[in-house]
Short mmCIF file of C-alpha atoms in Angstrom, two decimals:
data_model
loop_
_atom_site.label_atom_id
_atom_site.label_comp_id
_atom_site.label_asym_id
_atom_site.label_seq_id
_atom_site.Cartn_x
_atom_site.Cartn_y
_atom_site.Cartn_z
CA LEU U 1 0.00 0.00 0.00
CA LEU U 2 1.28 3.46 -0.93
CA PRO U 3 0.30 6.39 1.31
CA LEU U 4 -0.97 9.30 -0.74
CA GLN U 5 -2.28 11.79 1.82
CA PHE U 6 -1.22 12.81 5.32
CA CYS U 7 -3.25 15.06 7.62
CA ALA U 8 -1.39 17.03 10.27
CA THR U 9 -3.46 18.72 12.97
CA LEU U 10 -2.89 22.09 14.57
CA GLY U 11 -5.09 22.17 17.65
CA THR U 12 -6.51 18.65 18.08
CA THR U 13 -10.10 18.39 19.30
CA PRO U 14 -9.45 16.53 22.60
CA CYS U 15 -6.69 18.72 24.04
CA CYS U 16 -5.62 21.31 21.42
CA SER U 17 -2.21 19.73 20.80
CA PHE U 18 -0.04 20.61 17.79
CA ASP U 19 1.69 18.29 15.36
CA LYS U 20 5.31 19.14 14.55
CA LEU U 21 5.12 20.38 10.97
CA LEU U 22 8.87 20.97 10.71
CA GLU U 23 9.46 17.24 11.28
CA LEU U 24 6.51 15.84 9.34
CA GLY U 25 6.57 18.19 6.35
CA PRO U 26 9.95 17.24 4.84
CA ILE U 27 9.04 13.54 5.04
CA CYS U 28 5.78 14.13 3.16
CA ASN U 29 7.53 16.23 0.52
CA LYS U 30 10.30 13.68 0.07
CA GLU U 31 7.86 10.77 -0.30
CA ASN U 32 5.50 12.77 -2.55
CA VAL U 33 2.64 12.46 -0.04
CA TRP U 34 -0.01 15.20 -0.09
CA MET U 35 0.23 17.05 3.23
CA HIS U 36 -2.99 18.61 4.47
CA ILE U 37 -3.17 20.72 7.63
CA ASP U 38 -6.33 20.67 9.72
CA ALA U 39 -6.42 23.80 11.89
CA ALA U 40 -10.21 23.89 12.26
CA TYR U 41 -10.25 25.58 15.68
CA ALA U 42 -6.72 26.89 16.22
CA GLY U 43 -6.42 28.47 12.77
CA SER U 44 -8.32 31.54 13.93
CA ALA U 45 -5.63 32.27 16.54
CA PHE U 46 -3.02 32.75 13.82
CA ILE U 47 -4.47 36.22 13.24
CA CYS U 48 -2.36 37.11 16.30
CA PRO U 49 1.40 37.40 15.59
CA GLU U 50 2.32 35.85 18.95
CA PHE U 51 0.78 32.52 17.89
CA ARG U 52 2.27 32.35 14.38
CA HIS U 53 5.14 30.18 15.62
CA LEU U 54 2.62 27.34 15.81
CA LEU U 55 2.47 27.59 12.00
CA ASN U 56 6.19 26.95 11.50
CA GLY U 57 6.49 24.37 8.73
CA VAL U 58 3.28 25.33 6.94
CA GLU U 59 5.39 25.90 3.82
CA PHE U 60 5.60 22.12 3.39
CA ALA U 61 1.81 21.74 3.18
CA ASP U 62 -0.18 21.22 -0.01
CA SER U 63 -3.43 22.39 1.58
CA PHE U 64 -4.53 24.14 4.76
CA ASN U 65 -8.00 24.44 6.29
CA PHE U 66 -9.61 26.24 9.23
CA ASN U 67 -13.16 27.08 10.27
CA PRO U 68 -13.95 30.76 10.92
CA HIS U 69 -17.26 29.59 12.41
CA LYS U 70 -15.39 27.97 15.30
CA TRP U 71 -13.54 30.93 16.76
CA LEU U 72 -13.63 33.91 14.40
CA LEU U 73 -17.16 35.14 15.12
CA VAL U 74 -18.66 33.85 11.86
CA ASN U 75 -21.92 31.94 12.20
CA PHE U 76 -22.04 28.28 11.14
CA ASP U 77 -20.96 27.17 8.62
CA CYS U 78 -17.83 28.72 7.16
CA SER U 79 -14.72 26.74 6.22
CA ALA U 80 -11.71 28.32 4.52
CA MET U 81 -9.17 26.26 2.60
CA TRP U 82 -5.95 27.20 0.87
CA VAL U 83 -4.28 25.00 -1.72
CA LYS U 84 -0.65 25.47 -2.79
CA LYS U 85 -1.23 24.51 -6.44
CA ARG U 86 -4.74 25.36 -7.58
CA SER U 87 -4.60 23.10 -10.63
CA ASP U 88 -4.43 20.09 -8.29
CA LEU U 89 -7.86 21.05 -7.03
CA THR U 90 -9.51 22.34 -10.19
CA GLY U 91 -8.14 19.40 -12.17
CA ALA U 92 -9.86 16.96 -9.84
CA PHE U 93 -13.22 18.74 -9.82
CA LYS U 94 -13.30 20.02 -13.40
CA LEU U 95 -16.80 19.69 -14.76
CA GLU U 96 -17.75 20.75 -18.28
CA PRO U 97 -21.03 19.17 -19.41
CA VAL U 98 -22.66 20.78 -22.44
CA TYR U 99 -25.39 22.43 -20.35
CA LEU U 100 -22.80 24.39 -18.32
CA GLN U 101 -20.79 25.63 -21.30
CA HIS U 102 -21.25 29.23 -22.43
CA HIS U 103 -19.64 31.62 -24.87
CA HIS U 104 -18.19 33.84 -22.08
CA GLN U 105 -16.07 31.14 -20.48
CA GLU U 106 -12.96 32.01 -22.48
CA SER U 107 -13.07 35.58 -21.13
CA VAL U 108 -12.69 34.49 -17.49
CA PRO U 109 -9.21 35.50 -16.22
CA SER U 110 -6.78 32.59 -15.95
CA LEU U 111 -6.20 33.40 -12.28
CA LEU U 112 -9.87 32.74 -11.55
CA PRO U 113 -11.10 29.72 -13.51
CA GLY U 114 -14.80 28.88 -13.44
CA LEU U 115 -15.75 28.59 -9.78
CA GLN U 116 -17.68 25.38 -10.46
CA HIS U 117 -14.28 23.69 -10.97
CA TRP U 118 -13.19 24.38 -7.38
CA GLN U 119 -15.66 22.05 -5.72
CA ILE U 120 -18.56 19.81 -6.63
CA PRO U 121 -21.54 21.77 -5.17
CA LEU U 122 -22.99 24.42 -7.47
CA GLY U 123 -25.80 25.78 -5.28
CA ARG U 124 -24.31 26.39 -1.84
CA ARG U 125 -24.68 29.51 0.26
CA PHE U 126 -22.38 32.49 -0.30
CA ARG U 127 -20.26 31.84 2.81
CA SER U 128 -17.63 34.39 1.93
CA LEU U 129 -20.13 37.23 2.27
CA LYS U 130 -20.77 36.65 5.98
CA LEU U 131 -17.02 36.33 6.57
CA TRP U 132 -16.49 39.64 4.78
CA PHE U 133 -19.03 41.40 7.02
CA VAL U 134 -17.37 40.07 10.17
CA LEU U 135 -14.00 41.32 8.92
CA ARG U 136 -15.51 44.73 8.16
CA MET U 137 -17.29 44.96 11.52
CA TYR U 138 -14.41 43.93 13.81
CA GLY U 139 -11.29 44.63 11.77
CA VAL U 140 -7.99 42.87 12.42
CA THR U 141 -7.47 44.48 15.82
CA GLY U 142 -11.01 43.62 16.95
CA LEU U 143 -10.62 39.97 15.98
CA GLN U 144 -7.19 39.80 17.60
CA GLU U 145 -8.60 41.16 20.85
CA HIS U 146 -11.43 38.61 20.70
CA ILE U 147 -8.90 35.75 20.48
CA ARG U 148 -6.56 37.21 23.11
CA LYS U 149 -9.42 37.79 25.55
CA HIS U 150 -10.51 34.14 25.34
CA ILE U 151 -6.95 32.97 25.89
CA ARG U 152 -6.55 35.25 28.92
CA LEU U 153 -9.77 33.81 30.34
CA SER U 154 -8.59 30.25 29.74
CA HIS U 155 -5.46 30.98 31.80
CA GLN U 156 -7.66 32.52 34.49
CA PHE U 157 -9.60 29.25 34.70
CA GLU U 158 -6.34 27.26 34.64
CA HIS U 159 -5.06 29.33 37.59
CA LEU U 160 -8.24 28.63 39.57
CA VAL U 161 -7.92 24.89 38.93
CA LEU U 162 -4.28 24.89 40.04
CA GLN U 163 -5.23 26.57 43.33
CA ASP U 164 -7.35 23.55 44.26
CA GLU U 165 -5.22 20.53 45.17
CA ARG U 166 -8.14 18.19 44.47
CA PHE U 167 -7.81 18.90 40.73
CA GLU U 168 -5.12 18.51 38.09
CA ILE U 169 -4.43 20.10 34.68
CA CYS U 170 -4.03 17.39 32.05
CA ALA U 171 -2.58 19.25 29.05
CA GLU U 172 -0.72 22.46 28.37
CA VAL U 173 -3.11 25.39 28.00
CA VAL U 174 -2.12 27.00 24.70
CA LEU U 175 -5.30 28.63 23.41
CA GLY U 176 -8.85 28.73 24.78
CA LEU U 177 -9.18 25.14 26.02
CA VAL U 178 -8.45 23.86 29.52
CA CYS U 179 -8.29 20.09 30.11
CA PHE U 180 -8.69 19.24 33.79
CA ARG U 181 -10.02 16.55 36.13
CA LEU U 182 -10.41 15.55 39.74
CA LYS U 183 -7.48 13.53 41.00
CA GLY U 184 -8.98 10.09 41.17
CA SER U 185 -10.70 7.44 39.09
CA ASN U 186 -12.37 7.80 35.72
CA GLU U 187 -15.67 6.87 37.34
CA LEU U 188 -15.33 9.77 39.78
CA ASN U 189 -14.80 12.22 36.91
CA LYS U 190 -17.63 10.75 34.86
CA THR U 191 -19.93 11.29 37.82
CA LEU U 192 -18.69 14.88 38.23
CA LEU U 193 -19.32 15.62 34.56
CA LYS U 194 -22.81 14.14 34.82
CA SER U 195 -23.64 16.36 37.79
CA ILE U 196 -22.25 19.45 36.03
CA ASN U 197 -24.25 18.93 32.86
CA GLU U 198 -27.43 17.87 34.65
CA ALA U 199 -27.34 21.09 36.70
CA LYS U 200 -27.53 22.97 33.36
CA LYS U 201 -25.62 26.02 34.59
CA ILE U 202 -22.68 25.30 32.25
CA HIS U 203 -21.97 22.52 29.78
CA LEU U 204 -18.73 20.57 29.44
CA VAL U 205 -17.65 17.94 26.91
CA PRO U 206 -15.11 15.24 27.91
CA CYS U 207 -12.24 13.45 26.23
CA HIS U 208 -9.79 10.64 26.95
CA LEU U 209 -6.08 11.45 27.40
CA ARG U 210 -3.75 8.52 28.00
CA GLU U 211 -6.68 6.45 29.30
CA LYS U 212 -7.76 9.18 31.70
CA PHE U 213 -11.29 10.58 31.51
CA VAL U 214 -10.79 14.35 31.25
CA LEU U 215 -13.14 17.34 31.40
CA ARG U 216 -12.74 20.06 28.77
CA PHE U 217 -13.47 23.70 29.61
CA ALA U 218 -13.76 25.46 26.25
CA ILE U 219 -14.22 29.24 26.10
CA CYS U 220 -16.36 29.95 23.04
CA SER U 221 -18.92 32.70 23.59
CA ARG U 222 -18.47 36.16 22.13
CA THR U 223 -19.90 37.69 25.31
CA VAL U 224 -17.96 35.72 27.94
CA GLU U 225 -16.37 37.75 30.74
CA SER U 226 -14.11 37.11 33.74
CA THR U 227 -17.17 36.89 36.00
CA HIS U 228 -18.46 33.94 33.97
CA ILE U 229 -15.17 32.11 34.52
CA GLU U 230 -15.38 32.72 38.27
CA PHE U 231 -19.01 31.56 38.33
CA ALA U 232 -18.18 28.40 36.37
CA TRP U 233 -15.31 27.49 38.69
CA GLN U 234 -17.33 28.12 41.86
CA HIS U 235 -20.09 25.94 40.43
CA ILE U 236 -17.69 23.13 39.50
CA SER U 237 -15.89 23.38 42.84
CA GLN U 238 -19.11 23.16 44.85
CA LEU U 239 -20.35 20.17 42.85
CA ALA U 240 -16.97 18.50 43.37
CA THR U 241 -17.22 19.09 47.13
CA ASP U 242 -20.70 17.56 47.24
CA LEU U 243 -19.61 14.62 45.10
CA LEU U 244 -16.48 13.85 47.13
CA ARG U 245 -18.45 13.94 50.36
CA THR U 246 -20.96 11.43 48.95
CA TRP U 247 -18.17 9.38 47.39
CA GLU U 248 -16.31 9.12 50.71
CA GLN U 249 -19.46 8.20 52.60
CA ASN U 250 -20.24 5.41 50.16
CA HIS U 251 -16.65 4.21 50.34
CA HIS U 252 -16.75 4.02 54.17
CA GLN U 253 -20.08 2.21 54.08
CA LYS U 254 -18.62 -0.42 51.78
#
C-alpha cells in the first residue's frame, strides 16, 4: 500500500495539541505524499502574531484548512481552505457538461477559472459574504482582541484549577481550552461531569487522554467575561465538594 495523503493537525479536538510540521513536512515532501493541515479551531488564533510560531512548517503543506465559524465570530458554517497549487484542485473537480458551457467562459481571467471547478456543489450559500461582514465589523485588531481575551480567560480558569489541590491540569493550555479533572478514578470524573451537565448552569464535553477521563473547559462565547469564569469554577468546585463527600461516605459504608 502506498500512502498518498497525510493530515497534520494544529489544535486537536481533545486537548488542542499541535503536530510538529517541521518534522513531518519534509518527510511528506520527500515521499511525494499530499500534506494537508487541519487547523479547524486553532487556525483563527493565527491572526495574532504571537501565535504564528505554531504555524512553523506550513510551507511544506499542499493544503490548509480552518473554520472561521469555530472561533472567528462567523456563524455556522464557514470553512476556509488554501491550496498550494490550484490546478491540483480544479483538475480533480473540473466539470464541463454541455449544459454548463457558455460563450463567455474564455473571457474568465486565468487566475480565476470557473468557480464550479473548485468544488462539486454548485448551489451552496455564499459563505464568503458573511465572513467579509465580520471582517468589516471587527477589523484585524477587533478579531485579535477577541482571540486574546478568550486565551486570557482560559489561563484565568487554569489558575483557579491549580489553586485547588483536588484537581489537576491534564494538558498544556495553549489557546482557549483547559483540560482538567479531579485527582482520582475515571468513574469519579464521569460522575462529576454528569452532575455538572445535569445542573444545566454550564456545559462541558469530555475526552480521553492517556486512558484518563478528562473534562474540557472550552471558552467559546463572544460575550464571555471574567465573571463567567469565576461563576463556572465556583459551580464546578461546589459540585466537586458535594460529590467527594458522597463518594467518601459510600466508600466508608462499603
